[in-house]
JSON list of C-alpha atoms and ligand atoms in Angstrom, two decimals:
[
{"chain": "Y", "resi": 208, "resn": "MET", "atom": "CA", "xyz": [-52.38, 218.17, 80.75]},
{"chain": "Y", "resi": 209, "resn": "THR", "atom": "CA", "xyz": [-49.90, 217.55, 83.59]},
{"chain": "Y", "resi": 210, "resn": "ASP", "atom": "CA", "xyz": [-46.42, 216.32, 83.33]},
{"chain": "Y", "resi": 211, "resn": "ALA", "atom": "CA", "xyz": [-47.49, 212.89, 84.65]},
{"chain": "Y", "resi": 212, "resn": "THR", "atom": "CA", "xyz": [-49.80, 212.32, 81.73]},
{"chain": "Y", "resi": 213, "resn": "ARG", "atom": "CA", "xyz": [-47.95, 213.89, 78.96]},
{"chain": "Y", "resi": 214, "resn": "ASP", "atom": "CA", "xyz": [-46.91, 211.51, 76.31]},
{"chain": "Y", "resi": 215, "resn": "PHE", "atom": "CA", "xyz": [-43.55, 211.95, 74.71]},
{"chain": "Y", "resi": 216, "resn": "LEU", "atom": "CA", "xyz": [-43.14, 211.78, 70.92]},
{"chain": "Y", "resi": 217, "resn": "ILE", "atom": "CA", "xyz": [-39.92, 211.45, 68.96]},
{"chain": "Y", "resi": 218, "resn": "ALA", "atom": "CA", "xyz": [-39.80, 213.12, 65.52]},
{"chain": "Y", "resi": 219, "resn": "PRO", "atom": "CA", "xyz": [-36.65, 212.39, 63.59]},
{"chain": "Y", "resi": 220, "resn": "SER", "atom": "CA", "xyz": [-35.69, 215.31, 61.24]},
{"chain": "Y", "resi": 221, "resn": "ILE", "atom": "CA", "xyz": [-34.98, 213.77, 57.77]},
{"chain": "Y", "resi": 222, "resn": "LEU", "atom": "CA", "xyz": [-32.90, 216.65, 56.99]},
{"chain": "Y", "resi": 223, "resn": "SER", "atom": "CA", "xyz": [-29.91, 214.56, 58.21]},
{"chain": "Y", "resi": 224, "resn": "ALA", "atom": "CA", "xyz": [-31.07, 211.45, 56.54]},
{"chain": "Y", "resi": 225, "resn": "ASP", "atom": "CA", "xyz": [-29.41, 209.98, 53.37]},
{"chain": "Y", "resi": 226, "resn": "PHE", "atom": "CA", "xyz": [-31.51, 211.68, 50.76]},
{"chain": "Y", "resi": 227, "resn": "ALA", "atom": "CA", "xyz": [-30.41, 209.16, 48.13]},
{"chain": "Y", "resi": 228, "resn": "ARG", "atom": "CA", "xyz": [-32.28, 206.41, 50.00]},
{"chain": "Y", "resi": 229, "resn": "LEU", "atom": "CA", "xyz": [-34.89, 208.56, 51.65]},
{"chain": "Y", "resi": 230, "resn": "GLY", "atom": "CA", "xyz": [-37.78, 206.00, 51.73]},
{"chain": "Y", "resi": 231, "resn": "GLU", "atom": "CA", "xyz": [-35.62, 203.45, 53.28]},
{"chain": "Y", "resi": 232, "resn": "GLU", "atom": "CA", "xyz": [-34.33, 205.80, 55.93]},
{"chain": "Y", "resi": 233, "resn": "VAL", "atom": "CA", "xyz": [-37.78, 206.80, 56.87]},
{"chain": "Y", "resi": 234, "resn": "ASP", "atom": "CA", "xyz": [-38.82, 203.08, 57.12]},
{"chain": "Y", "resi": 235, "resn": "ASN", "atom": "CA", "xyz": [-35.77, 202.45, 59.27]},
{"chain": "Y", "resi": 236, "resn": "VAL", "atom": "CA", "xyz": [-36.34, 205.26, 61.87]},
{"chain": "Y", "resi": 237, "resn": "LEU", "atom": "CA", "xyz": [-39.97, 204.29, 62.13]},
{"chain": "Y", "resi": 238, "resn": "ALA", "atom": "CA", "xyz": [-39.09, 200.59, 62.64]},
{"chain": "Y", "resi": 239, "resn": "ALA", "atom": "CA", "xyz": [-36.65, 201.84, 65.24]},
{"chain": "Y", "resi": 240, "resn": "GLY", "atom": "CA", "xyz": [-39.56, 203.35, 67.22]},
{"chain": "Y", "resi": 241, "resn": "ALA", "atom": "CA", "xyz": [-39.84, 206.90, 66.02]},
{"chain": "Y", "resi": 242, "resn": "ASP", "atom": "CA", "xyz": [-43.37, 208.42, 66.16]},
{"chain": "Y", "resi": 243, "resn": "ILE", "atom": "CA", "xyz": [-43.47, 211.35, 63.75]},
{"chain": "Y", "resi": 244, "resn": "VAL", "atom": "CA", "xyz": [-41.49, 212.13, 60.59]},
{"chain": "Y", "resi": 245, "resn": "HIS", "atom": "CA", "xyz": [-40.17, 215.72, 60.79]},
{"chain": "Y", "resi": 246, "resn": "PHE", "atom": "CA", "xyz": [-40.00, 217.20, 57.40]},
{"chain": "Y", "resi": 247, "resn": "ASP", "atom": "CA", "xyz": [-37.84, 220.42, 57.06]},
{"chain": "Y", "resi": 248, "resn": "VAL", "atom": "CA", "xyz": [-38.89, 222.58, 54.15]},
{"chain": "Y", "resi": 249, "resn": "MET", "atom": "CA", "xyz": [-36.34, 225.42, 53.27]},
{"chain": "Y", "resi": 250, "resn": "ASP", "atom": "CA", "xyz": [-36.67, 227.91, 50.44]},
{"chain": "Y", "resi": 251, "resn": "ASN", "atom": "CA", "xyz": [-33.24, 229.71, 50.27]},
{"chain": "Y", "resi": 252, "resn": "HIS", "atom": "CA", "xyz": [-35.29, 232.90, 51.01]},
{"chain": "Y", "resi": 253, "resn": "TYR", "atom": "CA", "xyz": [-36.72, 232.74, 54.46]},
{"chain": "Y", "resi": 254, "resn": "VAL", "atom": "CA", "xyz": [-33.79, 230.62, 55.54]},
{"chain": "Y", "resi": 255, "resn": "PRO", "atom": "CA", "xyz": [-30.28, 230.40, 53.71]},
{"chain": "Y", "resi": 256, "resn": "ASN", "atom": "CA", "xyz": [-30.62, 226.69, 52.70]},
{"chain": "Y", "resi": 257, "resn": "LEU", "atom": "CA", "xyz": [-32.75, 224.70, 50.18]},
{"chain": "Y", "resi": 258, "resn": "THR", "atom": "CA", "xyz": [-34.23, 221.33, 50.78]},
{"chain": "Y", "resi": 259, "resn": "ILE", "atom": "CA", "xyz": [-37.31, 219.42, 49.91]},
{"chain": "Y", "resi": 260, "resn": "GLY", "atom": "CA", "xyz": [-40.92, 220.15, 48.93]},
{"chain": "Y", "resi": 261, "resn": "PRO", "atom": "CA", "xyz": [-44.34, 218.72, 48.61]},
{"chain": "Y", "resi": 262, "resn": "MET", "atom": "CA", "xyz": [-43.39, 216.19, 45.85]},
{"chain": "Y", "resi": 263, "resn": "VAL", "atom": "CA", "xyz": [-41.04, 214.40, 48.27]},
{"chain": "Y", "resi": 264, "resn": "CYS", "atom": "CA", "xyz": [-43.73, 214.29, 50.94]},
{"chain": "Y", "resi": 265, "resn": "GLU", "atom": "CA", "xyz": [-46.18, 212.84, 48.37]},
{"chain": "Y", "resi": 266, "resn": "ALA", "atom": "CA", "xyz": [-43.51, 210.29, 47.30]},
{"chain": "Y", "resi": 267, "resn": "LEU", "atom": "CA", "xyz": [-43.12, 209.23, 51.02]},
{"chain": "Y", "resi": 268, "resn": "ARG", "atom": "CA", "xyz": [-46.88, 208.59, 51.20]},
{"chain": "Y", "resi": 269, "resn": "LYS", "atom": "CA", "xyz": [-46.73, 206.71, 48.05]},
{"chain": "Y", "resi": 270, "resn": "HIS", "atom": "CA", "xyz": [-43.86, 204.75, 49.32]},
{"chain": "Y", "resi": 271, "resn": "GLY", "atom": "CA", "xyz": [-46.10, 203.58, 52.17]},
{"chain": "Y", "resi": 272, "resn": "VAL", "atom": "CA", "xyz": [-45.35, 205.80, 55.07]},
{"chain": "Y", "resi": 273, "resn": "THR", "atom": "CA", "xyz": [-48.40, 206.07, 57.25]},
{"chain": "Y", "resi": 274, "resn": "ALA", "atom": "CA", "xyz": [-46.96, 207.69, 60.32]},
{"chain": "Y", "resi": 275, "resn": "PRO", "atom": "CA", "xyz": [-47.65, 211.46, 60.84]},
{"chain": "Y", "resi": 276, "resn": "ILE", "atom": "CA", "xyz": [-45.74, 213.74, 58.62]},
{"chain": "Y", "resi": 277, "resn": "ASP", "atom": "CA", "xyz": [-44.77, 217.04, 60.41]},
{"chain": "Y", "resi": 278, "resn": "ALA", "atom": "CA", "xyz": [-44.01, 219.59, 57.71]},
{"chain": "Y", "resi": 279, "resn": "HIS", "atom": "CA", "xyz": [-41.87, 222.46, 59.11]},
{"chain": "Y", "resi": 280, "resn": "LEU", "atom": "CA", "xyz": [-42.16, 225.34, 56.62]},
{"chain": "Y", "resi": 281, "resn": "MET", "atom": "CA", "xyz": [-39.19, 227.63, 56.59]},
{"chain": "Y", "resi": 282, "resn": "VAL", "atom": "CA", "xyz": [-40.41, 229.48, 53.54]},
{"chain": "Y", "resi": 283, "resn": "ARG", "atom": "CA", "xyz": [-41.90, 232.86, 52.67]},
{"chain": "Y", "resi": 284, "resn": "PRO", "atom": "CA", "xyz": [-44.69, 233.32, 51.53]},
{"chain": "Y", "resi": 285, "resn": "VAL", "atom": "CA", "xyz": [-46.35, 230.23, 53.14]},
{"chain": "Y", "resi": 286, "resn": "ASP", "atom": "CA", "xyz": [-50.00, 230.04, 52.00]},
{"chain": "Y", "resi": 287, "resn": "ARG", "atom": "CA", "xyz": [-49.48, 228.53, 48.65]},
{"chain": "Y", "resi": 288, "resn": "LEU", "atom": "CA", "xyz": [-47.20, 225.84, 50.03]},
{"chain": "Y", "resi": 289, "resn": "ILE", "atom": "CA", "xyz": [-49.83, 225.13, 52.73]},
{"chain": "Y", "resi": 290, "resn": "ASP", "atom": "CA", "xyz": [-52.21, 223.97, 50.02]},
{"chain": "Y", "resi": 291, "resn": "ASP", "atom": "CA", "xyz": [-49.53, 221.88, 48.36]},
{"chain": "Y", "resi": 292, "resn": "PHE", "atom": "CA", "xyz": [-48.62, 220.07, 51.66]},
{"chain": "Y", "resi": 293, "resn": "ILE", "atom": "CA", "xyz": [-52.30, 219.42, 52.44]},
{"chain": "Y", "resi": 294, "resn": "GLU", "atom": "CA", "xyz": [-52.49, 217.76, 48.96]},
{"chain": "Y", "resi": 295, "resn": "ALA", "atom": "CA", "xyz": [-49.13, 215.92, 49.51]},
{"chain": "Y", "resi": 296, "resn": "GLY", "atom": "CA", "xyz": [-50.50, 214.19, 52.69]},
{"chain": "Y", "resi": 297, "resn": "ALA", "atom": "CA", "xyz": [-48.84, 216.17, 55.58]},
{"chain": "Y", "resi": 298, "resn": "SER", "atom": "CA", "xyz": [-50.37, 215.60, 58.97]},
{"chain": "Y", "resi": 299, "resn": "TYR", "atom": "CA", "xyz": [-49.04, 218.59, 60.77]},
{"chain": "Y", "resi": 300, "resn": "ILE", "atom": "CA", "xyz": [-48.14, 221.85, 59.02]},
{"chain": "Y", "resi": 301, "resn": "THR", "atom": "CA", "xyz": [-46.15, 224.43, 60.99]},
{"chain": "Y", "resi": 302, "resn": "PHE", "atom": "CA", "xyz": [-44.89, 227.92, 59.81]},
{"chain": "Y", "resi": 303, "resn": "HIS", "atom": "CA", "xyz": [-43.02, 230.95, 61.07]},
{"chain": "Y", "resi": 304, "resn": "PRO", "atom": "CA", "xyz": [-45.35, 233.76, 62.03]},
{"chain": "Y", "resi": 305, "resn": "GLU", "atom": "CA", "xyz": [-42.90, 236.35, 60.55]},
{"chain": "Y", "resi": 306, "resn": "ALA", "atom": "CA", "xyz": [-43.16, 234.60, 57.22]},
{"chain": "Y", "resi": 307, "resn": "SER", "atom": "CA", "xyz": [-46.98, 234.98, 56.90]},
{"chain": "Y", "resi": 308, "resn": "ASP", "atom": "CA", "xyz": [-48.70, 238.39, 56.32]},
{"chain": "Y", "resi": 309, "resn": "HIS", "atom": "CA", "xyz": [-51.91, 236.95, 57.78]},
{"chain": "Y", "resi": 310, "resn": "ILE", "atom": "CA", "xyz": [-51.17, 234.47, 60.53]},
{"chain": "Y", "resi": 311, "resn": "ASP", "atom": "CA", "xyz": [-54.77, 233.80, 61.42]},
{"chain": "Y", "resi": 312, "resn": "ARG", "atom": "CA", "xyz": [-55.69, 233.00, 57.79]},
{"chain": "Y", "resi": 313, "resn": "SER", "atom": "CA", "xyz": [-52.74, 230.64, 57.41]},
{"chain": "Y", "resi": 314, "resn": "LEU", "atom": "CA", "xyz": [-53.61, 228.79, 60.51]},
{"chain": "Y", "resi": 315, "resn": "GLN", "atom": "CA", "xyz": [-57.15, 228.44, 59.30]},
{"chain": "Y", "resi": 316, "resn": "LEU", "atom": "CA", "xyz": [-56.11, 227.33, 55.76]},
{"chain": "Y", "resi": 317, "resn": "ILE", "atom": "CA", "xyz": [-54.20, 224.51, 57.42]},
{"chain": "Y", "resi": 318, "resn": "ARG", "atom": "CA", "xyz": [-57.17, 223.34, 59.65]},
{"chain": "Y", "resi": 319, "resn": "ASP", "atom": "CA", "xyz": [-59.66, 223.70, 56.80]},
{"chain": "Y", "resi": 320, "resn": "GLY", "atom": "CA", "xyz": [-57.45, 221.27, 54.82]},
{"chain": "Y", "resi": 321, "resn": "GLY", "atom": "CA", "xyz": [-57.90, 218.79, 57.67]},
{"chain": "Y", "resi": 322, "resn": "CYS", "atom": "CA", "xyz": [-54.23, 219.08, 59.02]},
{"chain": "Y", "resi": 323, "resn": "LYS", "atom": "CA", "xyz": [-53.02, 220.10, 62.38]},
{"chain": "Y", "resi": 324, "resn": "ALA", "atom": "CA", "xyz": [-51.67, 223.55, 62.59]},
{"chain": "Y", "resi": 325, "resn": "GLY", "atom": "CA", "xyz": [-48.73, 225.08, 64.44]},
{"chain": "Y", "resi": 326, "resn": "LEU", "atom": "CA", "xyz": [-46.56, 228.08, 64.93]},
{"chain": "Y", "resi": 327, "resn": "VAL", "atom": "CA", "xyz": [-42.86, 228.10, 64.99]},
{"chain": "Y", "resi": 328, "resn": "PHE", "atom": "CA", "xyz": [-40.79, 230.46, 67.11]},
{"chain": "Y", "resi": 329, "resn": "ASN", "atom": "CA", "xyz": [-37.19, 231.31, 66.33]},
{"chain": "Y", "resi": 330, "resn": "PRO", "atom": "CA", "xyz": [-35.01, 231.89, 69.25]},
{"chain": "Y", "resi": 331, "resn": "ALA", "atom": "CA", "xyz": [-35.61, 235.58, 69.38]},
{"chain": "Y", "resi": 332, "resn": "THR", "atom": "CA", "xyz": [-39.31, 235.46, 68.29]},
{"chain": "Y", "resi": 333, "resn": "PRO", "atom": "CA", "xyz": [-41.59, 236.39, 71.23]},
{"chain": "Y", "resi": 334, "resn": "LEU", "atom": "CA", "xyz": [-44.41, 234.00, 72.28]},
{"chain": "Y", "resi": 335, "resn": "SER", "atom": "CA", "xyz": [-46.78, 236.96, 72.20]},
{"chain": "Y", "resi": 336, "resn": "TYR", "atom": "CA", "xyz": [-47.67, 235.88, 68.57]},
{"chain": "Y", "resi": 337, "resn": "LEU", "atom": "CA", "xyz": [-49.80, 233.24, 70.27]},
{"chain": "Y", "resi": 338, "resn": "ASP", "atom": "CA", "xyz": [-52.02, 235.93, 72.18]},
{"chain": "Y", "resi": 339, "resn": "HIS", "atom": "CA", "xyz": [-54.94, 235.97, 69.82]},
{"chain": "Y", "resi": 340, "resn": "VAL", "atom": "CA", "xyz": [-54.64, 232.61, 68.07]},
{"chain": "Y", "resi": 341, "resn": "MET", "atom": "CA", "xyz": [-54.26, 230.02, 70.84]},
{"chain": "Y", "resi": 342, "resn": "ASP", "atom": "CA", "xyz": [-57.36, 228.27, 70.08]},
{"chain": "Y", "resi": 343, "resn": "LYS", "atom": "CA", "xyz": [-56.23, 227.85, 66.51]},
{"chain": "Y", "resi": 344, "resn": "VAL", "atom": "CA", "xyz": [-52.99, 226.03, 67.03]},
{"chain": "Y", "resi": 345, "resn": "ASP", "atom": "CA", "xyz": [-52.47, 222.23, 67.62]},
{"chain": "Y", "resi": 346, "resn": "MET", "atom": "CA", "xyz": [-48.74, 222.61, 67.94]},
{"chain": "Y", "resi": 347, "resn": "ILE", "atom": "CA", "xyz": [-46.22, 225.13, 69.27]},
{"chain": "Y", "resi": 348, "resn": "LEU", "atom": "CA", "xyz": [-42.68, 224.60, 68.03]},
{"chain": "Y", "resi": 349, "resn": "LEU", "atom": "CA", "xyz": [-39.78, 226.33, 69.64]},
{"chain": "Y", "resi": 350, "resn": "MET", "atom": "CA", "xyz": [-36.64, 226.48, 67.72]},
{"chain": "Y", "resi": 351, "resn": "SER", "atom": "CA", "xyz": [-33.48, 225.94, 69.92]},
{"chain": "Y", "resi": 352, "resn": "VAL", "atom": "CA", "xyz": [-31.20, 226.86, 67.04]},
{"chain": "Y", "resi": 353, "resn": "ASN", "atom": "CA", "xyz": [-31.59, 229.43, 64.32]},
{"chain": "Y", "resi": 354, "resn": "PRO", "atom": "CA", "xyz": [-33.36, 227.71, 61.45]},
{"chain": "Y", "resi": 355, "resn": "GLY", "atom": "CA", "xyz": [-31.49, 226.62, 58.31]},
{"chain": "Y", "resi": 356, "resn": "PHE", "atom": "CA", "xyz": [-29.12, 223.81, 59.19]},
{"chain": "Y", "resi": 357, "resn": "GLY", "atom": "CA", "xyz": [-28.91, 220.61, 61.11]},
{"chain": "Y", "resi": 358, "resn": "GLY", "atom": "CA", "xyz": [-26.16, 219.87, 63.50]},
{"chain": "Y", "resi": 359, "resn": "GLN", "atom": "CA", "xyz": [-26.15, 223.07, 65.46]},
{"chain": "Y", "resi": 360, "resn": "ALA", "atom": "CA", "xyz": [-25.78, 223.53, 69.38]},
{"chain": "Y", "resi": 361, "resn": "PHE", "atom": "CA", "xyz": [-28.91, 223.85, 71.55]},
{"chain": "Y", "resi": 362, "resn": "ILE", "atom": "CA", "xyz": [-29.41, 227.41, 72.72]},
{"chain": "Y", "resi": 363, "resn": "PRO", "atom": "CA", "xyz": [-29.81, 227.11, 76.52]},
{"chain": "Y", "resi": 364, "resn": "GLY", "atom": "CA", "xyz": [-32.15, 230.16, 76.82]},
{"chain": "Y", "resi": 365, "resn": "THR", "atom": "CA", "xyz": [-34.83, 228.05, 75.06]},
{"chain": "Y", "resi": 366, "resn": "LEU", "atom": "CA", "xyz": [-35.34, 226.20, 78.39]},
{"chain": "Y", "resi": 367, "resn": "ASP", "atom": "CA", "xyz": [-36.98, 229.27, 80.01]},
{"chain": "Y", "resi": 368, "resn": "LYS", "atom": "CA", "xyz": [-39.00, 229.92, 76.89]},
{"chain": "Y", "resi": 369, "resn": "LEU", "atom": "CA", "xyz": [-40.29, 226.35, 77.05]},
{"chain": "Y", "resi": 370, "resn": "ARG", "atom": "CA", "xyz": [-41.42, 226.83, 80.62]},
{"chain": "Y", "resi": 371, "resn": "GLU", "atom": "CA", "xyz": [-43.21, 229.81, 79.53]},
{"chain": "Y", "resi": 372, "resn": "ALA", "atom": "CA", "xyz": [-44.84, 228.02, 76.57]},
{"chain": "Y", "resi": 373, "resn": "ARG", "atom": "CA", "xyz": [-45.81, 225.16, 78.83]},
{"chain": "Y", "resi": 374, "resn": "ARG", "atom": "CA", "xyz": [-47.47, 227.66, 81.33]},
{"chain": "Y", "resi": 375, "resn": "ARG", "atom": "CA", "xyz": [-49.48, 229.15, 78.40]},
{"chain": "Y", "resi": 376, "resn": "ILE", "atom": "CA", "xyz": [-50.51, 225.70, 77.18]},
{"chain": "Y", "resi": 377, "resn": "ASP", "atom": "CA", "xyz": [-51.60, 224.37, 80.63]},
{"chain": "Y", "resi": 378, "resn": "ALA", "atom": "CA", "xyz": [-53.50, 227.77, 81.36]},
{"chain": "Y", "resi": 379, "resn": "SER", "atom": "CA", "xyz": [-55.33, 227.43, 78.07]},
{"chain": "Y", "resi": 380, "resn": "GLY", "atom": "CA", "xyz": [-56.61, 223.90, 78.92]},
{"chain": "Y", "resi": 381, "resn": "LEU", "atom": "CA", "xyz": [-56.27, 223.16, 75.24]},
{"chain": "Y", "resi": 382, "resn": "ASP", "atom": "CA", "xyz": [-54.81, 220.14, 73.62]},
{"chain": "Y", "resi": 383, "resn": "ILE", "atom": "CA", "xyz": [-51.65, 221.53, 72.09]},
{"chain": "Y", "resi": 384, "resn": "ARG", "atom": "CA", "xyz": [-48.29, 219.74, 71.61]},
{"chain": "Y", "resi": 385, "resn": "LEU", "atom": "CA", "xyz": [-45.07, 221.54, 72.51]},
{"chain": "Y", "resi": 386, "resn": "GLU", "atom": "CA", "xyz": [-42.25, 220.63, 70.21]},
{"chain": "Y", "resi": 387, "resn": "ILE", "atom": "CA", "xyz": [-38.57, 221.45, 70.31]},
{"chain": "Y", "resi": 388, "resn": "ASP", "atom": "CA", "xyz": [-36.27, 221.48, 67.38]},
{"chain": "Y", "resi": 389, "resn": "GLY", "atom": "CA", "xyz": [-32.50, 221.93, 67.21]},
{"chain": "Y", "resi": 390, "resn": "GLY", "atom": "CA", "xyz": [-29.53, 220.32, 69.11]},
{"chain": "Y", "resi": 391, "resn": "VAL", "atom": "CA", "xyz": [-31.61, 217.72, 70.86]},
{"chain": "Y", "resi": 392, "resn": "LYS", "atom": "CA", "xyz": [-29.31, 215.00, 72.02]},
{"chain": "Y", "resi": 393, "resn": "VAL", "atom": "CA", "xyz": [-29.39, 212.07, 74.40]},
{"chain": "Y", "resi": 394, "resn": "ASP", "atom": "CA", "xyz": [-27.56, 214.09, 77.09]},
{"chain": "Y", "resi": 395, "resn": "ASN", "atom": "CA", "xyz": [-30.02, 217.00, 77.16]},
{"chain": "Y", "resi": 396, "resn": "ILE", "atom": "CA", "xyz": [-33.41, 215.44, 76.20]},
{"chain": "Y", "resi": 397, "resn": "ALA", "atom": "CA", "xyz": [-34.46, 214.91, 79.77]},
{"chain": "Y", "resi": 398, "resn": "GLU", "atom": "CA", "xyz": [-33.76, 218.51, 80.78]},
{"chain": "Y", "resi": 399, "resn": "ILE", "atom": "CA", "xyz": [-35.68, 219.66, 77.77]},
{"chain": "Y", "resi": 400, "resn": "ALA", "atom": "CA", "xyz": [-38.63, 217.44, 78.74]},
{"chain": "Y", "resi": 401, "resn": "ARG", "atom": "CA", "xyz": [-38.60, 218.75, 82.26]},
{"chain": "Y", "resi": 402, "resn": "ALA", "atom": "CA", "xyz": [-38.91, 222.18, 80.92]},
{"chain": "Y", "resi": 403, "resn": "GLY", "atom": "CA", "xyz": [-42.11, 221.20, 79.23]},
{"chain": "Y", "resi": 404, "resn": "ALA", "atom": "CA", "xyz": [-41.54, 219.90, 75.86]},
{"chain": "Y", "resi": 405, "resn": "ASP", "atom": "CA", "xyz": [-43.44, 216.76, 74.80]},
{"chain": "Y", "resi": 406, "resn": "THR", "atom": "CA", "xyz": [-42.44, 216.28, 71.20]},
{"chain": "Y", "resi": 407, "resn": "PHE", "atom": "CA", "xyz": [-38.70, 216.07, 70.29]},
{"chain": "Y", "resi": 408, "resn": "VAL", "atom": "CA", "xyz": [-37.24, 216.77, 66.85]},
{"chain": "Y", "resi": 409, "resn": "ALA", "atom": "CA", "xyz": [-33.75, 215.21, 66.40]},
{"chain": "Y", "resi": 410, "resn": "GLY", "atom": "CA", "xyz": [-31.80, 215.18, 63.15]},
{"chain": "Y", "resi": 411, "resn": "SER", "atom": "CA", "xyz": [-28.07, 214.67, 63.46]},
{"chain": "Y", "resi": 412, "resn": "ALA", "atom": "CA", "xyz": [-28.42, 212.91, 66.90]},
{"chain": "Y", "resi": 413, "resn": "ILE", "atom": "CA", "xyz": [-30.45, 210.06, 65.19]},
{"chain": "Y", "resi": 414, "resn": "PHE", "atom": "CA", "xyz": [-29.28, 209.92, 61.57]},
{"chain": "Y", "resi": 415, "resn": "LYS", "atom": "CA", "xyz": [-25.48, 210.11, 62.42]},
{"chain": "Y", "resi": 416, "resn": "ALA", "atom": "CA", "xyz": [-25.93, 207.53, 65.22]},
{"chain": "Y", "resi": 417, "resn": "GLY", "atom": "CA", "xyz": [-26.22, 204.40, 63.07]},
{"chain": "Y", "resi": 418, "resn": "SER", "atom": "CA", "xyz": [-23.79, 201.68, 64.22]},
{"chain": "Y", "resi": 419, "resn": "GLU", "atom": "CA", "xyz": [-20.66, 200.81, 62.39]},
{"chain": "Y", "resi": 420, "resn": "VAL", "atom": "CA", "xyz": [-22.14, 197.38, 61.42]},
{"chain": "Y", "resi": 421, "resn": "ASP", "atom": "CA", "xyz": [-25.19, 199.05, 59.99]},
{"chain": "Y", "resi": 422, "resn": "PRO", "atom": "CA", "xyz": [-25.00, 202.79, 59.43]},
{"chain": "Y", "resi": 423, "resn": "HIS", "atom": "CA", "xyz": [-28.75, 202.92, 58.79]},
{"chain": "Y", "resi": 424, "resn": "ARG", "atom": "CA", "xyz": [-30.09, 201.36, 61.96]},
{"chain": "Y", "resi": 425, "resn": "TYR", "atom": "CA", "xyz": [-31.35, 203.75, 64.49]},
{"chain": "Y", "resi": 426, "resn": "ASP", "atom": "CA", "xyz": [-32.78, 201.47, 67.32]},
{"chain": "Y", "resi": 427, "resn": "SER", "atom": "CA", "xyz": [-30.10, 202.20, 69.92]},
{"chain": "Y", "resi": 428, "resn": "VAL", "atom": "CA", "xyz": [-30.29, 205.98, 69.84]},
{"chain": "Y", "resi": 429, "resn": "ILE", "atom": "CA", "xyz": [-34.13, 205.97, 70.00]},
{"chain": "Y", "resi": 430, "resn": "ARG", "atom": "CA", "xyz": [-33.93, 203.58, 72.86]},
{"chain": "Y", "resi": 431, "resn": "GLU", "atom": "CA", "xyz": [-31.61, 205.77, 74.61]},
{"chain": "Y", "resi": 432, "resn": "PHE", "atom": "CA", "xyz": [-33.92, 208.79, 74.21]},
{"chain": "Y", "resi": 433, "resn": "ARG", "atom": "CA", "xyz": [-36.81, 206.79, 75.64]},
{"chain": "Y", "resi": 434, "resn": "GLU", "atom": "CA", "xyz": [-34.76, 205.87, 78.56]},
{"chain": "Y", "resi": 435, "resn": "GLN", "atom": "CA", "xyz": [-33.84, 209.35, 79.40]},
{"chain": "Y", "resi": 436, "resn": "LEU", "atom": "CA", "xyz": [-37.56, 210.30, 78.91]},
{"chain": "Y", "resi": 437, "resn": "ALA", "atom": "CA", "xyz": [-38.73, 207.51, 81.14]},
{"chain": "Y", "resi": 438, "resn": "GLY", "atom": "CA", "xyz": [-36.74, 209.18, 84.08]},
{"chain": "Y", "resi": 439, "resn": "VAL", "atom": "CA", "xyz": [-38.73, 212.33, 83.59]},
{"chain": "Y", "resi": 440, "resn": "ARG", "atom": "CA", "xyz": [-42.33, 210.95, 84.16]},
{"chain": "X", "resi": 673, "resn": "LIG", "atom": "C1", "xyz": [-33.18, 223.42, 61.38]},
{"chain": "X", "resi": 673, "resn": "LIG", "atom": "C2", "xyz": [-34.26, 222.37, 61.29]},
{"chain": "X", "resi": 673, "resn": "LIG", "atom": "C3", "xyz": [-34.17, 221.14, 62.18]},
{"chain": "X", "resi": 673, "resn": "LIG", "atom": "C4", "xyz": [-32.86, 220.34, 61.98]},
{"chain": "X", "resi": 673, "resn": "LIG", "atom": "C5", "xyz": [-32.50, 219.85, 63.37]},
{"chain": "X", "resi": 673, "resn": "LIG", "atom": "O1", "xyz": [-33.71, 224.50, 60.71]},
{"chain": "X", "resi": 673, "resn": "LIG", "atom": "O2", "xyz": [-35.55, 222.84, 61.53]},
{"chain": "X", "resi": 673, "resn": "LIG", "atom": "O3", "xyz": [-35.33, 220.26, 62.13]},
{"chain": "X", "resi": 673, "resn": "LIG", "atom": "O4", "xyz": [-32.86, 219.28, 61.24]},
{"chain": "X", "resi": 673, "resn": "LIG", "atom": "O5", "xyz": [-31.24, 219.20, 63.31]},
{"chain": "X", "resi": 673, "resn": "LIG", "atom": "P1", "xyz": [-30.44, 218.79, 64.55]},
{"chain": "X", "resi": 673, "resn": "LIG", "atom": "O6", "xyz": [-31.27, 217.82, 65.46]},
{"chain": "X", "resi": 673, "resn": "LIG", "atom": "O7", "xyz": [-29.18, 218.14, 63.96]},
{"chain": "X", "resi": 673, "resn": "LIG", "atom": "O8", "xyz": [-30.08, 220.09, 65.35]},
{"chain": "X", "resi": 674, "resn": "LIG", "atom": "ZN1", "xyz": [-37.31, 221.44, 61.73]}
]
């Protein structure tokens, strides 16, 4: 896939949403033009924070959310939760290779459950984890912050890593999305896209951008993201 044909997807991270009104928040970002719901699962073990699990994913499906749900598992061990998220209606399930004893098996479990599988790379995790499983991933997620919290600053070295991941994907000829997560803002999304990303997670940039008139409307920030991305094509 070349830059010219790559489609860009926006994936709001609900970590920064108002959890007391989560269904409505997800409805609002989707109505504002978001493509994918990024769902951060933290276990206070693999990462030093605790968030939401499969019951909340299932609740969003029951609420009527039909958009793809991108479950980003920051948990150890991962396999048991993979099954739970398949049952809960996740579309993508991604995990950190360091958190699985058997990476190939975990990827296979996800695909066997009918979901799209992905590996997540922390800032210091090498892309060599892809060497023998490239044909088993549908998504490569590069963390541009250390996982655990929203609202952190984008680590600039991730741009070179994105270029390397893009080279690997293009050389493989496979249909693999390249997602970026952490510190994505209106003023850096174009540069991130030029480095090769096609799927953009943004938490604080979207959910803290509601207008004063209506703090839960996200049209304008998503429009600004799209305007920035339009200049990249
Ligand atoms: C961090 C999470 C991110 C986080 C991004 O561990 O994986 O998805 O919500 O938040 P922002 O966009 O605020 O950096
Ligand atoms: Zn995430």
